[in-house]
Coordinates of C-alpha atoms and ligand atoms in Angstrom, one line a residue:
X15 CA 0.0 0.0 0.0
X16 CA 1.5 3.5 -1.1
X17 CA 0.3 6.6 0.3
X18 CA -0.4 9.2 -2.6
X19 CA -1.1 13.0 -3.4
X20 CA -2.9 13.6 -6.5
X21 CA -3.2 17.3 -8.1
X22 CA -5.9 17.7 -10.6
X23 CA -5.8 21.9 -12.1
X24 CA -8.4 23.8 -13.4
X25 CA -9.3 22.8 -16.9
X26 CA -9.0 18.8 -15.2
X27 CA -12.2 20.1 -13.1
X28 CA -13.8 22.7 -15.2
X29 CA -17.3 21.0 -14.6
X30 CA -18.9 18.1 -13.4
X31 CA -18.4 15.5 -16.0
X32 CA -14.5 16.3 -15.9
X33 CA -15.1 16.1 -11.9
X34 CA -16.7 12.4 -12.5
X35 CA -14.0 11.5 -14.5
X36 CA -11.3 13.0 -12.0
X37 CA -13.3 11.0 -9.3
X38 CA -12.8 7.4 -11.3
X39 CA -9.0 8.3 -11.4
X40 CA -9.4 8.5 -7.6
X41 CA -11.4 5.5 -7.3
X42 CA -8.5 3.6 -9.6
X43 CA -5.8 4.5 -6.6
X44 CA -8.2 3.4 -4.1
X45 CA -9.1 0.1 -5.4
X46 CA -5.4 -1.1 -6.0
X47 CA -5.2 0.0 -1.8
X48 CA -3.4 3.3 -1.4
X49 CA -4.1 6.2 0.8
X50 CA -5.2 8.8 -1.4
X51 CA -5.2 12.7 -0.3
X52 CA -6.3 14.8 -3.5
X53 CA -5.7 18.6 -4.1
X54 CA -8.1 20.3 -6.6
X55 CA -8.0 23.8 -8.2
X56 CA -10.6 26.2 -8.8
X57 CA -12.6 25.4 -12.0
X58 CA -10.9 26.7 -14.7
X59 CA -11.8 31.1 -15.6
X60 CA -12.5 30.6 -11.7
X61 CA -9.5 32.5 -10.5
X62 CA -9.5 35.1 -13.3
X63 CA -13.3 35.8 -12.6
X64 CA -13.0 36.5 -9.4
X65 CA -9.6 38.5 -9.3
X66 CA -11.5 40.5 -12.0
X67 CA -14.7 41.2 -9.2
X68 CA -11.8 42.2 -7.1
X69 CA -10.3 44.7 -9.0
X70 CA -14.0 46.0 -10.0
X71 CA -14.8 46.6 -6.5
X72 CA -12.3 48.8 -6.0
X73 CA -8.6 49.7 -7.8
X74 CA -6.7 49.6 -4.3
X75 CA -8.3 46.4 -2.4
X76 CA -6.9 44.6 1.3
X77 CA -5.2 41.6 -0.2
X78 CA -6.8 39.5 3.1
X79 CA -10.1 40.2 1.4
X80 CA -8.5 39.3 -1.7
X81 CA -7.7 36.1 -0.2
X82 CA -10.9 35.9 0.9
X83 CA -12.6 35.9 -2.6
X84 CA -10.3 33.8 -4.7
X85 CA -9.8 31.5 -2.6
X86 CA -13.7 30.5 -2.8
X87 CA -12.9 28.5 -6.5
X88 CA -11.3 26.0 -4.4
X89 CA -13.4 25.2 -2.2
X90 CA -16.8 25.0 -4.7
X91 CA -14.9 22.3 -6.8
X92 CA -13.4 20.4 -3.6
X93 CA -16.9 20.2 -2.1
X94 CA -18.4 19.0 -5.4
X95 CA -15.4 15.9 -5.7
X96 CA -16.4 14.8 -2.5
X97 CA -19.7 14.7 -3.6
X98 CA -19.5 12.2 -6.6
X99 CA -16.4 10.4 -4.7
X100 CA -19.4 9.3 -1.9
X101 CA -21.8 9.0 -4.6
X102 CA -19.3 6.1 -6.0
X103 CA -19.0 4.5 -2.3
X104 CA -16.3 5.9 -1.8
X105 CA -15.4 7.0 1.7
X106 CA -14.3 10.9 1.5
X107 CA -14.8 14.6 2.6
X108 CA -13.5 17.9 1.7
X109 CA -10.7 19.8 3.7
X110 CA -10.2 23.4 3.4
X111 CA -6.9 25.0 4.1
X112 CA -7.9 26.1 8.1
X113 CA -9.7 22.7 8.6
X114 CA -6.1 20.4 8.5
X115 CA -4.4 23.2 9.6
X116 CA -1.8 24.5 6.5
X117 CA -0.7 27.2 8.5
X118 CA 1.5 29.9 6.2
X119 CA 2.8 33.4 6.4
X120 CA 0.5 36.7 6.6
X121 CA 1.8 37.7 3.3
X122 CA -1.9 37.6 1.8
X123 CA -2.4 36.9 -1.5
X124 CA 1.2 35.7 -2.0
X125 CA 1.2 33.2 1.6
X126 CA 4.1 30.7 1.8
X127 CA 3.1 27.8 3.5
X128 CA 5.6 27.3 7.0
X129 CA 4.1 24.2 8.6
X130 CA 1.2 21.3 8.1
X131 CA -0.3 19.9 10.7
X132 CA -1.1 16.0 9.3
X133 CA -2.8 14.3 12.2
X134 CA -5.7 14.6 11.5
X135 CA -6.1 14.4 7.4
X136 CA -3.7 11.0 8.4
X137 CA -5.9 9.5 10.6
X138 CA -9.3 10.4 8.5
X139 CA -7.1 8.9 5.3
X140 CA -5.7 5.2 6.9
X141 CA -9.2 4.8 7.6
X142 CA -10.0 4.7 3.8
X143 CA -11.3 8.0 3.9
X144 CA -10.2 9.9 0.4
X145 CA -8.8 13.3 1.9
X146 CA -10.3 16.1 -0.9
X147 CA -8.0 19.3 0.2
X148 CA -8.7 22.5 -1.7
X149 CA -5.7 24.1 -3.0
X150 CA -4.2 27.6 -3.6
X151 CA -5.3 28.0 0.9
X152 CA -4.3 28.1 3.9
X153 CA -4.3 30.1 7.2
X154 CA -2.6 33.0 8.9
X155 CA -1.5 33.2 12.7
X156 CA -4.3 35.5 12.8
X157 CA -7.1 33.2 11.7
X158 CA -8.0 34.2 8.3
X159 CA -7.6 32.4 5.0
X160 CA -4.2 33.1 2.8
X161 CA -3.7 32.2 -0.6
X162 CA -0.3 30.8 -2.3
X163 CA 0.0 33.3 -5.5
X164 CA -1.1 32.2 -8.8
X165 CA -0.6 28.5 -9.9
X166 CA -0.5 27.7 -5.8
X167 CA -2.3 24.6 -6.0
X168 CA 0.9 22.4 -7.5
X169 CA 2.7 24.3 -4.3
X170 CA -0.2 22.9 -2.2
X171 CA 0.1 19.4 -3.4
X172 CA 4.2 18.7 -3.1
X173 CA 3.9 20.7 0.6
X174 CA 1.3 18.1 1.8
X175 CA 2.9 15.4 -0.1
X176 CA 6.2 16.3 1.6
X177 CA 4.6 16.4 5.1
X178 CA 3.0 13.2 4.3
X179 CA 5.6 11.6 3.9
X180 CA 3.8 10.1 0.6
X181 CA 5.2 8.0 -2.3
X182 CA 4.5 9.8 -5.1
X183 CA 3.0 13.3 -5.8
X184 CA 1.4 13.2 -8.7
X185 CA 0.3 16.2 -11.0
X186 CA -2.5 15.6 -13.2
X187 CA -2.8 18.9 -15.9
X188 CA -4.0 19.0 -19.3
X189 CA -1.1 18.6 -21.4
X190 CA 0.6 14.8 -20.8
X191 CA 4.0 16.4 -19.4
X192 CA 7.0 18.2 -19.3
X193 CA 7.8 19.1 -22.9
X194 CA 10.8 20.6 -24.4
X195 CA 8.6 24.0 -25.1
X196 CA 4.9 25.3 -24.4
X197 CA 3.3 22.6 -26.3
X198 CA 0.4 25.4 -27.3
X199 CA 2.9 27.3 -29.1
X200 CA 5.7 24.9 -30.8
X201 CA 4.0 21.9 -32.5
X202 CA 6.8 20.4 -32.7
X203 CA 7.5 20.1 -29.0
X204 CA 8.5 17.2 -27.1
X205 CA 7.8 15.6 -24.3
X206 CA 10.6 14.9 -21.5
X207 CA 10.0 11.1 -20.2
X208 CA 12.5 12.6 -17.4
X209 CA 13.5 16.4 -16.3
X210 CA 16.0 17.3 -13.0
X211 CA 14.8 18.8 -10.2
X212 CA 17.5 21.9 -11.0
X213 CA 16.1 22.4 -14.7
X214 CA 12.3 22.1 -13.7
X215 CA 13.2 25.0 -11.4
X216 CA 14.9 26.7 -14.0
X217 CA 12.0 26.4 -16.7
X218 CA 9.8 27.1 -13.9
X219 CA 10.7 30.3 -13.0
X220 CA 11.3 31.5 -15.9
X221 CA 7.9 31.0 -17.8
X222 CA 7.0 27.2 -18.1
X223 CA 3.9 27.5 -16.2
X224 CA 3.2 23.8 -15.6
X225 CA 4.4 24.0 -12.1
X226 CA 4.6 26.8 -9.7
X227 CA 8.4 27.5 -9.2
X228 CA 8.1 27.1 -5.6
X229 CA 6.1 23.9 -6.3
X230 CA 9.3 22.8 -7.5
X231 CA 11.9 24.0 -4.9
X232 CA 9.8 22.5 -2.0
X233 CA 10.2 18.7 -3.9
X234 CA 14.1 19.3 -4.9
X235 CA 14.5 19.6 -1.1
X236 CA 11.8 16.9 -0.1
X237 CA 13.0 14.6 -3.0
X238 CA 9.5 14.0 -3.7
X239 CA 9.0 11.8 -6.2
X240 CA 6.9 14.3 -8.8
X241 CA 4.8 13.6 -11.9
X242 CA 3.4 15.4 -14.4
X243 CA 0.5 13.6 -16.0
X244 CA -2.6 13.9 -18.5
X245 CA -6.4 13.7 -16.5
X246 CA -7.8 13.3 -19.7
X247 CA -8.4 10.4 -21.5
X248 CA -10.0 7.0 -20.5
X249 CA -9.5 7.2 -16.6
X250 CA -10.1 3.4 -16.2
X251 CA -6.4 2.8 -17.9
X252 CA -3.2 3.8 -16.6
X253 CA -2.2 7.7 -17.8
X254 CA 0.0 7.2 -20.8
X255 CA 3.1 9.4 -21.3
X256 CA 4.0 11.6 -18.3
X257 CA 7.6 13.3 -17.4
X258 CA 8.8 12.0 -13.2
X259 CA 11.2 14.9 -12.5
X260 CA 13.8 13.3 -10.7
X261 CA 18.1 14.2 -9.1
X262 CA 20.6 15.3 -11.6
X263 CA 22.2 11.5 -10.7
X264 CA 19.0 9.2 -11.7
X265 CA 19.4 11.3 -15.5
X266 CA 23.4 10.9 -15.7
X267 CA 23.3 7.0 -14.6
X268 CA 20.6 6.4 -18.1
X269 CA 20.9 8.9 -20.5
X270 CA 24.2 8.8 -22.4
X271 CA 22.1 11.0 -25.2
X272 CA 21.5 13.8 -22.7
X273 CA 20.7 17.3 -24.7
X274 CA 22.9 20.6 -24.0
X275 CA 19.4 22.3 -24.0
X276 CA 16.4 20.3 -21.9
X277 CA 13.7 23.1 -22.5
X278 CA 12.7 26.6 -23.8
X279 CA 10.6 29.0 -22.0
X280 CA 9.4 32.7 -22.4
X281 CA 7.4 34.9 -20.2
X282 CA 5.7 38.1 -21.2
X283 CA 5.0 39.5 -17.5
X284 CA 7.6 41.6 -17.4
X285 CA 8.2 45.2 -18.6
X286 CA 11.5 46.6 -19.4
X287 CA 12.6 50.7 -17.5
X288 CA 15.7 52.2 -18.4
X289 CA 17.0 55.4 -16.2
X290 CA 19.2 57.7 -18.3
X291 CA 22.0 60.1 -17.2
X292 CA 22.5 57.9 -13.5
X293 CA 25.6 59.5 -12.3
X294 CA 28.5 57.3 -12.5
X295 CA 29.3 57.0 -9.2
X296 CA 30.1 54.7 -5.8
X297 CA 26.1 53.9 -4.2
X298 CA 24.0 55.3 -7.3
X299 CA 22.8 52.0 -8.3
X300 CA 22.3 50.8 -4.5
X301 CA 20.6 53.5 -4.3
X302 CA 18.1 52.8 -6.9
X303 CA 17.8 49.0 -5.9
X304 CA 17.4 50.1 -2.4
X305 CA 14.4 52.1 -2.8
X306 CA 12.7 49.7 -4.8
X307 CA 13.4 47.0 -2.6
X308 CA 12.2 48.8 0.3
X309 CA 8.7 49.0 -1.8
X310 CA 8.6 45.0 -2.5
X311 CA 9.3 45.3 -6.1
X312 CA 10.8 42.3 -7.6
X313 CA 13.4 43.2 -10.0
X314 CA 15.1 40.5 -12.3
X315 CA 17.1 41.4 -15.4
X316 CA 19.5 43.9 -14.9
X317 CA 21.9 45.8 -17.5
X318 CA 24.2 49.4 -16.5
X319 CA 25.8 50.5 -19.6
X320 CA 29.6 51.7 -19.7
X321 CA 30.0 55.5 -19.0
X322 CA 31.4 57.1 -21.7
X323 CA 31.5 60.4 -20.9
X324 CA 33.1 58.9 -17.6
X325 CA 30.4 61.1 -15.8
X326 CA 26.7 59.3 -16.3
X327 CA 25.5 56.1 -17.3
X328 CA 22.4 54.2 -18.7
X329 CA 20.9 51.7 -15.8
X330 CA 18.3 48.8 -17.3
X331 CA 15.9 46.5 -15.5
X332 CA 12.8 44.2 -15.7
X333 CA 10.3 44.5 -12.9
X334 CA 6.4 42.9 -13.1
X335 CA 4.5 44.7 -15.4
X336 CA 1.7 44.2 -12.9
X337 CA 4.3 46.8 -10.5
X338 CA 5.2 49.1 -13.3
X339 CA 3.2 52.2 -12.3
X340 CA 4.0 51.9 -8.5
X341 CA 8.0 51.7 -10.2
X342 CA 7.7 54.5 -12.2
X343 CA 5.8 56.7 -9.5
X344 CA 9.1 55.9 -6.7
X345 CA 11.5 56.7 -9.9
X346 CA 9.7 60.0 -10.3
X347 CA 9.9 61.3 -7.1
X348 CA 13.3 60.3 -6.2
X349 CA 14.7 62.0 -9.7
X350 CA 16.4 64.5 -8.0
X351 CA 17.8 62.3 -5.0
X352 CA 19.2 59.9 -7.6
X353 CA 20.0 62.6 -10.0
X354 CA 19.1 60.8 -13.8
X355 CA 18.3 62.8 -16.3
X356 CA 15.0 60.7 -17.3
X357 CA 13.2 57.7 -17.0
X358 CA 11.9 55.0 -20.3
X359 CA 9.6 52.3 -19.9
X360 CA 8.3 49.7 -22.2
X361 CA 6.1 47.1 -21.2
X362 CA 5.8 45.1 -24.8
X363 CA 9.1 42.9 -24.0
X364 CA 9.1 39.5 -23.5
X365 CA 11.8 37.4 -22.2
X366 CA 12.6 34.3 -23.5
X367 CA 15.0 31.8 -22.0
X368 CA 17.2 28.1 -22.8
X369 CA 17.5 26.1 -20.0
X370 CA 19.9 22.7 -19.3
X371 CA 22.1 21.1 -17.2
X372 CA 24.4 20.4 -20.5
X373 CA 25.2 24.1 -20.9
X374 CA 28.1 23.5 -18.0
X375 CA 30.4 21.8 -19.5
X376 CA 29.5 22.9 -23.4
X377 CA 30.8 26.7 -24.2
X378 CA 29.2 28.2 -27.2
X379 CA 25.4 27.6 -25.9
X380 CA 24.7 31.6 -25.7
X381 CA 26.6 32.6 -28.8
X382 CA 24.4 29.6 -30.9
X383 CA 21.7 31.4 -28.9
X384 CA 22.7 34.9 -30.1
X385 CA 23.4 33.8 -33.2
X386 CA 19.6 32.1 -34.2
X387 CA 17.9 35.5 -33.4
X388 CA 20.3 37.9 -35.3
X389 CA 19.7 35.5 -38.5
X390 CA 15.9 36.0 -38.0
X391 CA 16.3 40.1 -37.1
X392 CA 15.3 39.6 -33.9
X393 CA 17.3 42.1 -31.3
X394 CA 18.6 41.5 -28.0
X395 CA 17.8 43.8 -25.2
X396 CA 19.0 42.3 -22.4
X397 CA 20.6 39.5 -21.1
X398 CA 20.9 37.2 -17.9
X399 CA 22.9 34.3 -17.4
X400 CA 23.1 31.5 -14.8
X401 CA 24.8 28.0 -14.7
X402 CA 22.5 26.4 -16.8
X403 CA 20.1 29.3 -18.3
X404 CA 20.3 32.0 -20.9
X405 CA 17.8 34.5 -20.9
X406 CA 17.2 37.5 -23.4
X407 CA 14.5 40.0 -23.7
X408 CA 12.9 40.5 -27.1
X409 CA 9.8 42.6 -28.4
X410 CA 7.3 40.3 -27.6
X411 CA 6.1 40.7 -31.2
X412 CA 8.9 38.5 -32.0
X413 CA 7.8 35.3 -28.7
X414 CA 6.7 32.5 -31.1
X415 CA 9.3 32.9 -33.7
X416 CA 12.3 33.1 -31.3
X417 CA 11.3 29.9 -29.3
X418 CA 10.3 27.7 -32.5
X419 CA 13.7 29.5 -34.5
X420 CA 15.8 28.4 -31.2
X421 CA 14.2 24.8 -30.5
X422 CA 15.1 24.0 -33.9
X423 CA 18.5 25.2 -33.6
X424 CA 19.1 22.9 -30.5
X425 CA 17.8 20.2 -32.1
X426 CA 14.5 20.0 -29.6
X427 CA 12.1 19.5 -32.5
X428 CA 10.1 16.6 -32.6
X429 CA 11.2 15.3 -36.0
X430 CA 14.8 15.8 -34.9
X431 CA 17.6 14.0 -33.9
X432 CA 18.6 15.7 -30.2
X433 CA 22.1 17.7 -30.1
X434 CA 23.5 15.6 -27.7
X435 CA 26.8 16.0 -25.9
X436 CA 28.4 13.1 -28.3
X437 CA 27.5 15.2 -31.2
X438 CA 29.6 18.3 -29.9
X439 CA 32.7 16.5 -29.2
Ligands
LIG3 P1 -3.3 23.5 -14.4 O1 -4.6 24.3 -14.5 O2 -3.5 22.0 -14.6 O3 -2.5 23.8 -13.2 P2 -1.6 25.2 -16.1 O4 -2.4 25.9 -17.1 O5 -1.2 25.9 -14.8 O6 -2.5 23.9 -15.7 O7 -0.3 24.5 -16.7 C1 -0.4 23.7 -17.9 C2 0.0 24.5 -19.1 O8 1.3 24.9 -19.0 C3 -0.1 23.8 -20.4 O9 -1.5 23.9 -20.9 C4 0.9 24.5 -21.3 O10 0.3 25.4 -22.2 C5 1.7 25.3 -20.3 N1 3.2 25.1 -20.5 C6 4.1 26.0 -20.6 N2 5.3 25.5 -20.8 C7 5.2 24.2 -20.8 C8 6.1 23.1 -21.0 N3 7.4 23.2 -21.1 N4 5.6 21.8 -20.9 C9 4.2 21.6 -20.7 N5 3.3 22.6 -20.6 C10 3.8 23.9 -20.6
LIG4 N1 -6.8 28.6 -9.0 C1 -5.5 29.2 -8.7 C2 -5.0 29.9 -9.9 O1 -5.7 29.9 -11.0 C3 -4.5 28.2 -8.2 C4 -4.2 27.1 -9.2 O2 -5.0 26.8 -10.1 O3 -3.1 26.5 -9.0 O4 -4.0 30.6 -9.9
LIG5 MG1 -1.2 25.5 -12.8

């Protein structure tokens, strides 16, 4: 008998013939004798929906209320699996995140989850009861519901997998895996049969939204044994296909044919602010990344140009296009403390990045990269590297054509023969 976490997203319960279907799955799991706790999203458009109501209601809203709000598409759709599971026979009930507790930080609307408290969802699941958790939830210190940030729910099943101490998590989506690129955009995409812990990360946080990046982090330090899995199709036979992400060692032992590049991702939630005329000196920089830290802004690329003149420079970074007014408000009113001449912002950038574990021991990766978009026109406005990702931002008029030109120049295409390491040497 295994003990298991199963994750089913939104468009895998986006009504109540996908719920029945979800609910034989379950059954399946049951009937070959494992413990089975199951974490559902909202119905798919759910979320959106009721963000949009949110933002209707008023442009400057308490995030706890937030929280309050979006956190109700969960908890319709695990109340509704319970439902068919009992009308099987089956023996289950729905948990809601302040019912087991999953106790998390106060950070509403963006909650990390610091502790779970398994008594009692264990002792309602070894006595064959299905435990049907809503995801995306949990509780504050101070009593009131939290959510996880958008895409929480895969965060929600590999934390109570993790404190479960369960066999497998697996996370049942509608695509049937990892694949080399957003299968929705590049045809030609493939799927991974396996994917390291350190890569998923990677592709994670840099646009492949099939898990949450923190979904990820929590099972590289867990070792949870993850799946990514199809819920559609004929739920009486075993999901085909399916990508376990597993430890840098399990992939090296097997795959002599490894790739240099495992996946491509791009992300278009960024916009791109450039401060002119920053005086070249000692703590003007610190300066500006001081006062935007202070004000929770998440900034990720960043470029300062060479000072010419030796007096001023040009500074460039990337922050949440979701931020950019808030940015360019603090910018405004510290122009004179900082002392730039003027401030640019364009918010129709996209950033699109390569991602593997090959890249380490292989020079060249970027340059091939650099290479593939100047033959196609496409211009480079900023780069980011780390030890095994690339990252560029493009106009975002250019996305599809810059990931289909680069997975075919790393050999990811379908219909291709992988670039493998044997290959280069
Ligand atoms: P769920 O609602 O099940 O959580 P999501 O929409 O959050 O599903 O994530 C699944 C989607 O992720 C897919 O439909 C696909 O368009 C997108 N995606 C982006 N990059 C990748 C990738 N590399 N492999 C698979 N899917 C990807
Ligand atoms: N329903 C939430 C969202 O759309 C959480 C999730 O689906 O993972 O972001
Ligand atoms: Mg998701």
């Amino acid at each position: 008998m295994a003990r298991i976490v199963m994750k089913f997203g939104g468009t895998s319960v986006a009504g109540l013939e996908r719920i029945r279907n979800v609910a034989r799955r379950v059954q399946k799991e049951v009937e070959a004798g494992n413990e089975v706790a199951v974490v559902v999203s909202a119905m798919s458009g759910e979320t959106d929906r009721l963000v949009g109501f949110c933002r209707e209601a008023a442009p400057l809203y308490d995030p706890a209320e937030y929280d309050a709000v979006v956190s109700s598409g969960e908890q319709v759709t695990s109340g509704l699996l319970a439902i068919v599971l009992k009308s099987m026979g089956l023996k289950a009930r729905s948990w809601f995140g302040w019912q087991i507790p999953i106790h998390t930080t106060d950070a509403y609307a963006n909650s990390r989850i610091e502790s779970i408290d398994t008594e009692r969802l264990t002792k309602a699941m070894s006595s064959g009861e299905v435990a049907v958790v809503a995801g995306f939830q949990g509780v504050s210190d101070e009593g009131r519901v939290t959510t996880l940030g958008r895409g929480g729910s895969d965060t929600s099943a590999v934390a109570l997998a993790a404190a479960l101490e369960a066999d497998r998590c697996d996370i049942y989506t509608d695509v049937d895996g990892v694949y080399t690129t957003d299968p929705r955009i590049v045809s030609r995409a493939r799927r991974l049969d396996r994917v390291t812990y350190e890569e998923m990360l990677e592709l994670a946080s840099v646009g492949a939204k099939v898990l949450q990046t923190r979904s990820v982090g929590l099972a590289m330090k867990a070792r949870t044994r993850l799946r990514v899995l199809s819920s559609f199709g004929d739920p009486d036979l075993p999901p085909d296909g399916g990508t376990l992400i597993v430890s840098e060692d399990e992939i090296r032992e097997s795959d002599m044919e490894r790739q240099i590049i495992t996946g491509i991702a791009y992300d278009k939630s960024e916009a791109k602010v450039t401060l002119m005329g920053v005086p070249d000196k000692p703590g003007a920089v610190a300066q500006i990344f001081s006062l935007l830290a202070t004000a929770y802004i998440h900034v990720d690329m960043i470029v300062q140009n060479v000072a010419y003149d030796s007096h001023t420079t040009d500074v460039t970074f990337t922050v949440p296009k979701a931020q950019l007014s808030h940015v360019l408000d603090i910018l405004e009113k510290a122009k004179s403390e900082i002392g730039f001449d003027r401030v640019m912002k364009n918010d129709n950038v996209c950033k699109v990045s390569i991602v593997g574990v090959g890249m380490r021991s292989h020079p060249g990766v970027a340059a091939t990269m650099f290479n593939s978009l100047a033959d196609r026109g496409i211009n480079i406005l900023a780069i980011t590297t780390s030890e095994i990702k690339v990252s560029v931002l493009i106009d975002d008029a250019y996305t599809e054509l810059a990931v289909r030109v680069l997975h075919t120049a790393y050999g990811l295409d379908a219909d291709m023969r992988p670039v493998n390491e044997e290959a280069v040497a």
